[in-house]
Short mmCIF file of C-alpha atoms and ligand atoms in Angstrom, two decimals:
data_model
loop_
_atom_site.label_atom_id
_atom_site.label_comp_id
_atom_site.label_asym_id
_atom_site.label_seq_id
_atom_site.Cartn_x
_atom_site.Cartn_y
_atom_site.Cartn_z
CA MET V 1 27.09 -9.19 26.17
CA ASN V 2 28.73 -9.47 22.76
CA ARG V 3 26.77 -10.08 19.57
CA SER V 4 27.20 -13.86 19.54
CA ASN V 5 25.87 -14.06 23.08
CA VAL V 6 22.87 -11.98 22.03
CA MET V 7 22.30 -14.41 19.16
CA ASN V 8 22.44 -17.30 21.61
CA GLU V 9 19.88 -15.56 23.81
CA LEU V 10 17.67 -14.97 20.78
CA GLY V 11 17.93 -18.67 19.88
CA LYS V 12 16.75 -19.56 23.38
CA ILE V 13 13.78 -17.17 23.17
CA LEU V 14 12.69 -18.27 19.71
CA GLY V 15 13.52 -21.97 19.64
CA PRO V 16 14.93 -23.93 16.68
CA GLN V 17 12.11 -22.93 14.26
CA GLY V 18 12.36 -19.29 15.17
CA LEU V 19 15.78 -18.02 14.13
CA LEU V 20 17.30 -18.19 10.65
CA THR V 21 20.98 -17.42 10.31
CA ALA V 22 22.26 -19.31 7.23
CA PRO V 23 23.10 -16.82 4.45
CA GLU V 24 21.03 -18.74 1.89
CA ASP V 25 17.98 -18.68 4.21
CA ILE V 26 18.10 -14.98 4.99
CA ALA V 27 19.33 -13.29 1.80
CA ASP V 28 15.83 -12.71 0.30
CA PHE V 29 14.68 -10.90 3.45
CA GLY V 30 17.27 -8.24 2.64
CA ILE V 31 15.94 -7.36 -0.81
CA ASP V 32 12.92 -5.16 -1.45
CA TRP V 33 10.19 -5.99 -4.01
CA ARG V 34 11.51 -3.44 -6.48
CA ARG V 35 15.08 -4.70 -6.00
CA LEU V 36 16.31 -1.17 -5.39
CA GLN V 37 17.92 -1.87 -1.99
CA ILE V 38 20.11 -4.85 -1.30
CA GLY V 39 20.30 -5.10 2.48
CA ARG V 40 21.95 -7.77 4.63
CA PRO V 41 20.03 -9.11 7.64
CA LEU V 42 21.99 -9.94 10.76
CA ALA V 43 19.53 -12.84 11.10
CA VAL V 44 15.80 -13.41 10.63
CA ALA V 45 13.63 -13.90 13.71
CA ARG V 46 10.39 -15.81 13.24
CA PRO V 47 8.55 -15.61 16.58
CA ALA V 48 5.52 -17.80 17.17
CA ASN V 49 3.61 -15.46 19.48
CA THR V 50 3.38 -12.00 21.02
CA ALA V 51 5.30 -13.03 24.14
CA GLN V 52 8.30 -14.00 21.99
CA VAL V 53 8.11 -10.67 20.11
CA ALA V 54 8.15 -8.90 23.49
CA GLU V 55 11.16 -10.83 24.79
CA LEU V 56 13.03 -10.31 21.55
CA LEU V 57 12.47 -6.55 21.58
CA ARG V 58 13.47 -6.30 25.22
CA LEU V 59 16.76 -8.05 24.43
CA CYS V 60 17.46 -6.00 21.30
CA ASN V 61 16.60 -2.77 23.10
CA THR V 62 19.01 -3.57 25.91
CA HIS V 63 21.82 -4.29 23.44
CA GLY V 64 21.00 -1.60 20.87
CA ILE V 65 20.27 -3.98 18.00
CA GLY V 66 18.14 -2.58 15.19
CA VAL V 67 14.96 -4.55 14.42
CA VAL V 68 13.26 -4.36 11.01
CA PRO V 69 9.68 -5.68 11.10
CA GLN V 70 8.78 -7.37 7.82
CA GLY V 71 5.45 -8.71 6.57
CA GLY V 72 4.98 -9.74 2.95
CA ASN V 73 7.96 -7.61 1.86
CA THR V 74 5.89 -5.82 -0.79
CA SER V 75 6.85 -2.25 0.10
CA MET V 76 7.25 0.13 -2.82
CA VAL V 77 9.66 2.31 -0.78
CA ALA V 78 11.92 -0.36 0.77
CA GLY V 79 10.11 0.14 4.07
CA ALA V 80 10.97 -3.33 5.41
CA THR V 81 14.54 -3.73 4.15
CA PRO V 82 17.47 -3.89 6.58
CA SER V 83 20.62 -1.86 6.05
CA ALA V 84 23.55 -3.27 4.06
CA ALA V 85 25.77 -3.19 7.14
CA GLY V 86 24.54 -6.59 8.34
CA ASP V 87 23.73 -5.30 11.83
CA GLU V 88 19.90 -5.29 11.83
CA LEU V 89 17.63 -8.17 12.73
CA VAL V 90 14.67 -8.80 10.42
CA LEU V 91 11.53 -9.57 12.43
CA CYS V 92 9.33 -11.76 10.25
CA LEU V 93 5.75 -11.93 11.55
CA ALA V 94 4.61 -14.75 9.23
CA ARG V 95 4.06 -17.29 12.03
CA LEU V 96 1.58 -15.01 13.81
CA ASN V 97 -1.08 -15.84 11.25
CA GLN V 98 -4.23 -16.82 13.12
CA VAL V 99 -7.63 -15.31 12.44
CA ARG V 100 -8.82 -15.36 16.04
CA GLN V 101 -12.44 -14.38 15.50
CA VAL V 102 -14.90 -13.13 12.90
CA ASP V 103 -18.07 -11.68 14.39
CA PRO V 104 -20.83 -11.02 11.83
CA ARG V 105 -23.06 -9.32 14.43
CA ASP V 106 -20.44 -6.82 15.50
CA LEU V 107 -18.99 -6.79 11.96
CA THR V 108 -15.43 -7.26 13.23
CA ILE V 109 -12.47 -9.50 12.57
CA THR V 110 -9.72 -10.10 15.16
CA LEU V 111 -6.53 -11.38 13.60
CA GLU V 112 -2.76 -11.64 13.96
CA ALA V 113 -0.26 -9.48 12.12
CA GLY V 114 1.17 -12.21 9.87
CA THR V 115 -2.19 -13.09 8.30
CA THR V 116 -2.13 -12.18 4.62
CA LEU V 117 -4.71 -9.65 3.50
CA ARG V 118 -6.19 -12.27 1.18
CA ALA V 119 -6.57 -14.84 3.99
CA ALA V 120 -8.28 -12.13 6.06
CA GLN V 121 -10.64 -11.28 3.19
CA GLU V 122 -11.47 -14.98 2.77
CA ALA V 123 -12.16 -15.44 6.49
CA ALA V 124 -14.50 -12.43 6.40
CA SER V 125 -16.41 -13.68 3.37
CA ALA V 126 -16.74 -17.19 4.82
CA ALA V 127 -18.77 -15.49 7.57
CA GLY V 128 -20.96 -13.52 5.13
CA CYS V 129 -18.99 -10.29 5.58
CA GLN V 130 -16.44 -8.31 3.64
CA LEU V 131 -13.09 -6.81 4.62
CA PRO V 132 -13.28 -3.89 2.22
CA LEU V 133 -9.56 -3.26 1.73
CA SER V 134 -8.08 -4.26 -1.60
CA ILE V 135 -4.51 -3.73 -2.85
CA GLY V 136 -2.55 -5.25 -5.72
CA SER V 137 -0.22 -7.19 -3.38
CA GLU V 138 -3.00 -8.61 -1.18
CA GLY V 139 -1.92 -12.23 -1.84
CA SER V 140 1.35 -11.66 0.02
CA ALA V 141 0.93 -8.41 1.98
CA GLN V 142 0.31 -9.11 5.68
CA ILE V 143 -2.02 -7.27 8.05
CA GLY V 144 0.86 -5.93 10.17
CA GLY V 145 2.44 -4.30 7.12
CA VAL V 146 -0.90 -3.18 5.71
CA LEU V 147 -1.64 -1.34 8.96
CA SER V 148 1.91 -0.10 9.56
CA THR V 149 1.82 1.55 6.13
CA ASN V 150 -1.83 2.63 6.33
CA ALA V 151 -2.38 0.94 2.96
CA GLY V 152 -4.94 2.57 0.68
CA GLY V 153 -5.61 0.73 -2.54
CA ASN V 154 -8.67 0.44 -4.69
CA ASN V 155 -11.59 0.97 -2.32
CA THR V 156 -10.47 4.14 -0.53
CA LEU V 157 -13.11 6.31 -2.12
CA ARG V 158 -15.83 4.18 -0.51
CA TYR V 159 -14.29 2.74 2.69
CA GLY V 160 -11.25 4.92 3.43
CA ASN V 161 -7.70 3.72 4.06
CA ALA V 162 -6.54 0.92 6.39
CA ARG V 163 -6.64 3.39 9.28
CA ASP V 164 -10.39 3.82 8.87
CA LEU V 165 -10.96 0.12 9.45
CA VAL V 166 -8.95 -0.21 12.68
CA LEU V 167 -10.90 -0.54 15.91
CA GLY V 168 -8.24 -2.08 18.14
CA LEU V 169 -4.56 -3.06 18.17
CA GLU V 170 -2.07 -5.11 20.11
CA VAL V 171 1.38 -3.52 19.88
CA VAL V 172 4.74 -4.46 21.36
CA LEU V 173 6.85 -1.44 22.25
CA ALA V 174 10.61 -1.16 21.92
CA ASP V 175 11.17 -1.99 25.60
CA GLY V 176 9.09 -5.16 25.34
CA SER V 177 5.97 -3.82 27.04
CA VAL V 178 2.70 -4.64 25.33
CA ILE V 179 -0.25 -2.34 24.61
CA GLU V 180 -3.20 -4.71 24.81
CA ALA V 181 -5.98 -2.77 23.17
CA LEU V 182 -7.77 -5.33 21.00
CA ARG V 183 -11.06 -3.57 21.68
CA ARG V 184 -14.03 -3.98 19.35
CA LEU V 185 -15.72 -0.70 20.14
CA ARG V 186 -17.18 1.78 17.67
CA LYS V 187 -16.93 4.52 20.25
CA ASP V 188 -14.03 4.77 22.70
CA ASN V 189 -12.96 8.30 23.61
CA THR V 190 -10.57 7.40 26.42
CA GLY V 191 -7.58 9.66 25.91
CA TYR V 192 -5.22 9.63 22.97
CA ALA V 193 -6.30 7.23 20.23
CA LEU V 194 -2.98 5.39 20.45
CA ARG V 195 -3.90 2.94 17.71
CA HIS V 196 -3.67 5.75 15.19
CA LEU V 197 -0.07 6.43 16.21
CA PHE V 198 1.01 2.98 15.13
CA VAL V 199 -1.04 2.86 11.94
CA GLY V 200 1.14 4.45 9.25
CA ALA V 201 4.21 4.62 11.54
CA GLU V 202 6.03 2.08 9.35
CA GLY V 203 7.16 0.03 12.33
CA THR V 204 9.18 2.89 13.82
CA LEU V 205 7.17 3.22 17.06
CA GLY V 206 6.19 -0.34 17.92
CA VAL V 207 5.44 -3.70 16.36
CA ILE V 208 1.78 -4.42 15.62
CA THR V 209 1.13 -8.06 16.53
CA ALA V 210 -2.70 -8.26 16.26
CA ALA V 211 -5.65 -6.09 15.28
CA VAL V 212 -9.42 -5.76 15.30
CA LEU V 213 -10.75 -4.48 11.98
CA ARG V 214 -14.17 -3.28 10.94
CA LEU V 215 -16.06 -5.35 8.37
CA VAL V 216 -19.07 -4.55 6.19
CA PRO V 217 -21.89 -6.84 5.05
CA ALA V 218 -20.90 -8.91 2.00
CA PRO V 219 -22.13 -7.47 -1.29
CA ARG V 220 -25.01 -9.33 -2.93
CA GLN V 221 -24.55 -7.81 -6.34
CA SER V 222 -21.62 -6.22 -8.15
CA GLU V 223 -20.90 -4.74 -11.56
CA VAL V 224 -17.57 -4.03 -13.25
CA ALA V 225 -17.11 -1.98 -16.42
CA LEU V 226 -14.15 -0.79 -18.46
CA CYS V 227 -14.57 2.48 -20.34
CA ALA V 228 -12.43 3.92 -23.11
CA LEU V 229 -12.26 7.68 -22.66
CA ALA V 230 -11.22 10.72 -24.62
CA SER V 231 -9.11 12.18 -21.79
CA ALA V 232 -8.45 12.27 -18.05
CA GLY V 233 -10.96 15.13 -17.92
CA ALA V 234 -13.57 12.81 -19.40
CA ALA V 235 -12.71 10.27 -16.70
CA LEU V 236 -13.34 12.90 -14.04
CA ALA V 237 -16.67 13.79 -15.63
CA LEU V 238 -17.66 10.12 -15.63
CA LEU V 239 -16.71 9.83 -11.95
CA GLY V 240 -19.01 12.77 -11.21
CA ARG V 241 -21.91 11.14 -13.08
CA LEU V 242 -21.48 7.90 -11.09
CA GLN V 243 -21.28 9.75 -7.78
CA ARG V 244 -24.41 11.75 -8.50
CA HIS V 245 -26.27 8.62 -9.59
CA ASP V 246 -25.55 6.28 -6.64
CA PRO V 247 -22.59 7.23 -4.41
CA ALA V 248 -23.13 4.32 -2.00
CA ALA V 249 -22.61 1.78 -4.78
CA LEU V 250 -19.33 3.11 -6.16
CA VAL V 251 -16.48 1.16 -4.55
CA ALA V 252 -13.65 1.74 -7.04
CA PHE V 253 -12.91 4.12 -9.88
CA GLU V 254 -9.48 3.42 -11.35
CA TYR V 255 -7.65 5.31 -14.05
CA ILE V 256 -5.32 3.71 -16.61
CA SER V 257 -3.49 5.79 -19.22
CA ASP V 258 -3.12 4.26 -22.66
CA ALA V 259 0.67 3.98 -22.20
CA ALA V 260 0.14 2.01 -18.97
CA MET V 261 -2.49 -0.19 -20.63
CA GLN V 262 -0.13 -0.96 -23.51
CA LEU V 263 2.55 -2.17 -21.07
CA VAL V 264 0.12 -4.70 -19.57
CA LEU V 265 -1.01 -5.89 -23.00
CA ARG V 266 2.64 -6.32 -24.05
CA HIS V 267 4.14 -7.89 -20.92
CA ILE V 268 1.34 -9.87 -19.24
CA PRO V 269 0.25 -13.10 -20.95
CA ASP V 270 -3.43 -13.71 -21.77
CA THR V 271 -4.52 -10.11 -21.63
CA ALA V 272 -6.57 -8.33 -24.30
CA LEU V 273 -8.23 -4.94 -24.55
CA PRO V 274 -12.01 -5.48 -24.77
CA VAL V 275 -12.81 -1.87 -25.78
CA ALA V 276 -11.62 0.51 -28.52
CA ALA V 277 -8.11 1.90 -27.98
CA ALA V 278 -8.29 5.39 -26.43
CA PRO V 279 -6.11 7.94 -24.61
CA ALA V 280 -7.40 6.80 -21.22
CA TYR V 281 -9.48 4.11 -19.53
CA ALA V 282 -11.54 3.91 -16.38
CA LEU V 283 -12.31 0.74 -14.47
CA ILE V 284 -15.55 1.06 -12.53
CA HIS V 285 -16.61 -1.26 -9.72
CA LEU V 286 -20.05 -0.99 -8.14
CA ALA V 287 -21.31 -3.21 -5.33
CA THR V 288 -24.19 -3.33 -2.92
CA PRO V 289 -25.55 -5.56 -0.16
CA ARG V 290 -29.08 -4.40 -1.11
CA PRO V 291 -31.17 -7.26 -2.48
CA GLY V 292 -32.92 -6.71 -5.84
CA SER V 293 -31.01 -3.52 -6.60
CA ASP V 294 -31.00 -2.01 -10.07
CA LEU V 295 -27.21 -1.70 -10.17
CA ARG V 296 -26.79 -2.88 -13.75
CA ALA V 297 -29.57 -0.76 -15.21
CA GLY V 298 -28.21 2.29 -13.39
CA LEU V 299 -24.69 1.70 -14.73
CA GLU V 300 -26.02 1.23 -18.27
CA GLN V 301 -27.86 4.52 -17.98
CA VAL V 302 -24.82 6.43 -16.72
CA LEU V 303 -22.60 4.96 -19.46
CA ALA V 304 -25.19 5.80 -22.14
CA GLU V 305 -25.24 9.41 -20.92
CA ALA V 306 -21.42 9.55 -20.96
CA ILE V 307 -21.35 8.19 -24.52
CA GLU V 308 -24.01 10.70 -25.56
CA ALA V 309 -21.90 13.51 -24.06
CA GLU V 310 -18.86 12.13 -25.97
CA ASP V 311 -16.86 11.66 -22.74
CA CYS V 312 -16.94 7.93 -23.17
CA ILE V 313 -15.81 6.44 -26.49
CA ASP V 314 -16.57 2.80 -25.78
CA ALA V 315 -17.48 0.65 -22.79
CA VAL V 316 -17.89 -2.97 -21.79
CA MET V 317 -19.70 -4.37 -18.78
CA ALA V 318 -18.63 -7.73 -17.35
CA GLU V 319 -21.18 -10.51 -17.84
CA SER V 320 -19.78 -12.86 -15.20
CA LEU V 321 -17.45 -12.97 -12.21
CA ALA V 322 -14.75 -14.37 -14.52
CA GLN V 323 -15.14 -11.36 -16.80
CA GLN V 324 -15.01 -9.03 -13.81
CA ALA V 325 -11.71 -10.63 -12.81
CA ALA V 326 -10.36 -10.33 -16.38
CA LEU V 327 -11.15 -6.60 -16.44
CA TRP V 328 -9.56 -6.10 -13.01
CA ARG V 329 -6.44 -7.92 -14.21
CA LEU V 330 -5.78 -5.11 -16.68
CA ARG V 331 -5.48 -2.84 -13.65
CA GLU V 332 -3.93 -5.16 -11.09
CA GLU V 333 -1.07 -6.25 -13.34
CA GLN V 334 0.15 -2.67 -13.84
CA SER V 335 3.02 -2.90 -11.33
CA GLU V 336 4.19 -6.28 -12.61
CA ALA V 337 4.02 -5.10 -16.26
CA GLN V 338 6.07 -2.01 -15.43
CA LYS V 339 8.62 -4.15 -13.59
CA ARG V 340 8.99 -6.35 -16.68
CA ALA V 341 9.22 -3.32 -18.96
CA GLY V 342 12.45 -2.17 -17.29
CA ALA V 343 13.50 0.33 -14.67
CA SER V 344 10.78 2.64 -13.43
CA VAL V 345 10.57 5.77 -11.32
CA LYS V 346 7.42 5.77 -9.18
CA ASN V 347 5.66 8.89 -7.96
CA ASP V 348 2.87 7.86 -5.62
CA ILE V 349 1.18 11.23 -5.47
CA SER V 350 -2.18 12.62 -4.48
CA VAL V 351 -3.91 15.86 -5.38
CA PRO V 352 -7.49 17.01 -4.88
CA VAL V 353 -9.60 14.77 -7.13
CA SER V 354 -10.68 17.70 -9.29
CA SER V 355 -7.00 18.56 -10.01
CA VAL V 356 -6.03 15.14 -11.40
CA PRO V 357 -6.39 16.07 -15.11
CA ASP V 358 -4.40 19.26 -14.57
CA PHE V 359 -1.72 17.35 -12.66
CA LEU V 360 -1.43 14.71 -15.39
CA ALA V 361 -1.05 17.32 -18.13
CA ARG V 362 1.54 19.40 -16.27
CA ALA V 363 3.60 16.48 -14.89
CA SER V 364 3.63 14.76 -18.30
CA ALA V 365 4.91 17.93 -19.98
CA ALA V 366 7.61 18.34 -17.30
CA CYS V 367 8.87 14.75 -17.71
CA ALA V 368 8.77 14.80 -21.52
CA ALA V 369 10.94 17.92 -21.42
CA LEU V 370 13.49 16.17 -19.17
CA ILE V 371 14.13 12.88 -20.98
CA PRO V 372 13.36 12.27 -24.65
CA ASN V 373 11.10 9.24 -25.24
CA ILE V 374 10.53 8.64 -21.52
CA VAL V 375 7.54 6.31 -21.18
CA ILE V 376 4.92 8.21 -19.19
CA ALA V 377 2.62 5.49 -17.86
CA PRO V 378 0.34 6.82 -15.12
CA PHE V 379 -2.48 4.84 -13.57
CA GLY V 380 -4.16 4.67 -10.21
CA HIS V 381 -6.95 5.51 -7.88
CA LEU V 382 -8.53 8.52 -9.61
CA GLY V 383 -11.60 8.19 -7.40
CA ASP V 384 -9.55 9.36 -4.38
CA GLY V 385 -7.00 11.56 -6.18
CA ASN V 386 -4.04 9.13 -5.83
CA ILE V 387 -2.20 8.65 -9.11
CA HIS V 388 0.82 6.40 -9.60
CA PHE V 389 2.65 8.73 -11.93
CA ASN V 390 5.18 6.14 -13.04
CA LEU V 391 7.84 6.62 -15.66
CA VAL V 392 9.50 3.73 -17.46
CA GLN V 393 12.94 3.83 -19.04
CA PRO V 394 13.08 4.66 -22.74
CA PRO V 395 14.62 1.86 -24.88
CA GLU V 396 17.76 3.85 -25.70
CA LEU V 397 18.81 4.31 -22.03
CA GLU V 398 20.40 1.73 -19.73
CA ALA V 399 18.44 1.06 -16.53
CA ALA V 400 21.22 2.55 -14.37
CA GLN V 401 21.37 5.71 -16.50
CA PHE V 402 17.62 6.14 -16.22
CA LEU V 403 17.58 5.51 -12.46
CA GLY V 404 20.40 8.03 -12.14
CA ALA V 405 17.86 10.64 -13.19
CA SER V 406 15.25 9.53 -10.59
CA GLU V 407 15.80 12.46 -8.26
CA THR V 408 15.51 15.01 -11.07
CA ILE V 409 12.36 13.32 -12.39
CA MET V 410 10.76 13.10 -8.94
CA ALA V 411 11.64 16.73 -8.22
CA ALA V 412 9.95 17.84 -11.46
CA VAL V 413 6.82 15.83 -10.67
CA ASN V 414 6.79 17.02 -7.07
CA ASP V 415 6.96 20.66 -8.18
CA VAL V 416 3.63 20.15 -9.91
CA VAL V 417 2.24 18.29 -6.88
CA ARG V 418 3.19 21.21 -4.63
CA GLN V 419 1.56 23.73 -6.97
CA LEU V 420 -1.65 21.71 -6.69
CA ASP V 421 -1.43 21.33 -2.90
CA GLY V 422 -0.96 17.58 -3.02
CA SER V 423 1.22 14.95 -1.31
CA PHE V 424 4.44 13.33 -2.53
CA SER V 425 3.45 10.02 -0.91
CA ALA V 426 -0.22 9.14 -0.97
CA GLU V 427 -0.24 5.49 0.07
CA HIS V 428 3.23 3.90 -0.24
CA GLY V 429 4.75 5.77 2.69
CA ILE V 430 8.32 6.96 3.22
CA GLY V 431 10.42 3.85 3.89
CA ARG V 432 14.08 4.03 3.03
CA LEU V 433 13.50 5.86 -0.25
CA LYS V 434 11.80 9.10 0.80
CA PRO V 435 13.03 10.37 4.22
CA ALA V 436 14.68 13.38 2.57
CA MET V 437 11.35 14.29 0.97
CA LEU V 438 9.60 13.96 4.33
CA ALA V 439 12.03 16.45 5.82
CA ALA V 440 11.57 18.83 2.90
CA TRP V 441 7.76 18.64 2.87
CA ARG V 442 6.88 18.12 6.51
CA GLY V 443 9.73 19.98 8.24
CA GLY V 444 9.22 22.46 11.06
CA ALA V 445 6.69 21.66 13.77
CA GLU V 446 5.31 18.60 11.97
CA LEU V 447 8.64 16.76 11.76
CA ALA V 448 9.68 18.00 15.23
CA THR V 449 6.50 16.45 16.68
CA MET V 450 7.16 13.18 14.88
CA ARG V 451 10.72 13.15 16.26
CA ALA V 452 9.45 13.82 19.80
CA ILE V 453 7.05 10.87 19.56
CA LYS V 454 9.82 8.64 18.19
CA GLN V 455 12.18 9.72 20.99
CA ALA V 456 9.53 8.99 23.63
CA LEU V 457 8.64 5.53 22.35
CA ASP V 458 11.95 4.32 20.96
CA PRO V 459 14.72 6.29 22.70
CA ASN V 460 17.43 3.87 21.55
CA GLY V 461 16.29 4.03 17.92
CA ILE V 462 16.09 0.26 17.48
CA LEU V 463 12.78 0.13 15.58
CA ASN V 464 13.07 0.07 11.80
CA PRO V 465 16.20 2.24 11.70
CA GLY V 466 16.76 4.40 8.65
CA LYS V 467 13.08 4.58 7.74
CA LEU V 468 10.89 7.69 7.84
CA PHE V 469 13.48 9.94 9.51
CA PRO V 470 16.30 11.35 7.40
CA ASP V 471 19.10 10.84 10.00
CA ARG V 472 20.63 7.54 9.06
CA VAL V 473 20.17 8.12 5.32
CA GLU V 474 22.15 11.35 5.72
CA ARG V 475 24.83 9.58 7.79
CA ASP V 476 25.13 6.83 5.16
CA GLY V 477 25.61 9.56 2.57
C1 MLT U 1 -1.03 -0.11 -7.28
O1 MLT U 1 -1.98 0.60 -6.96
O2 MLT U 1 -1.12 -1.00 -8.14
C2 MLT U 1 0.31 0.14 -6.61
O3 MLT U 1 0.08 0.88 -5.44
C3 MLT U 1 1.22 0.86 -7.47
C4 MLT U 1 2.52 1.07 -8.12
O4 MLT U 1 3.11 0.17 -8.75
O5 MLT U 1 3.06 2.22 -8.11
ZN1 ZN U 2 -1.99 2.03 -5.52
#
């Protein structure tokens, strides 16, 4: 069957609503959020249900057509972008967007892959529960992508990553067969935990079409504070104080360097710094379902001790939910501010939490030595050791010139990460941008095992080609 016959078959499977082919309708599906990769979809499939996903994959597998699953298209590593060759089908899951069930007794939510994370959070809270996963892109990121990338985000220190919330999955394999494992069990030791293969696989082993996630009781009380700090070391000390005081209440502890804060204040309208300017800031979020808790008094006490010890220079506690949101905005708008500030090189790294100050000092010195006036603007999830060590172009360089130095910059940062026994990709994954790093860091038996699994589940290599594994990237040169 030639390609136009395959397209005709696809049209029959998906119906008139389900297949986009006009260049103006499909162009945006080829471009990643950071606009680093301009791909060209063969077409965009928009199936309405799991059966259509299965038929589509069966057809594409038979004819060797690459399929790129795409959710909200918010990947930081071009993980959902098709190649520029125009030969890969984008599989958009947006029409599979039903929340099938929220069960407050079992504390579970059963939902389809195209549901946005925000819609899922709202469905959980409407039932008096909370889906405790929070990432900057939650308004557009979809559950399928969130699980396929094992998203981390702001609450990892309390609730773990996306993987830790998954109880069951429905997955369509490359040959069109369906793993129907939407189980809601807390204990289920029945052979390999296959769900964990697909979480974090970036769509290279199968297409997640639905999931059962764990919920927690909705918080009754929450507190948010922003602290101005003398250094990253002071931030670490403050984290320790909070953990010793009430570890169950601490849901987020986010770090913002002064350079990163200044970018938000400059590029994002209606933002203001409510504390004294300082070298570093920490955003603290506490929450509890316990009625009548002394959350606020406890936080005041910890902050007073930190001020007394001269770790904390200044602090403000939100007085209302609106103020909580305004403080969080200073953190959540980081990526957007950096995008507006020009070209940036992102290093999504993790190190043991206690090594974060050391990492920041060493990586900053390495980058400053490489490019004069480079804007070193780190921020991130200090509470779990994941720092977005992002560098923004200095004013005197063109964007292309600066991006030309990306590999050198990333190599310098990664040298420090290696010395501290960390990871070059903490939560953003590998995508199209980092397969060479995966080979360099996870070569040997680790990569060989990953390849064996890929070969077993997707022998024709149709699922998300060019992602994770270095092959195609090397072939493309
Ligand atoms: C975030 O935490 O805001 C994103 O993961 C980070 C980024 O822009 O690097
Ligand atoms: Zn992050």
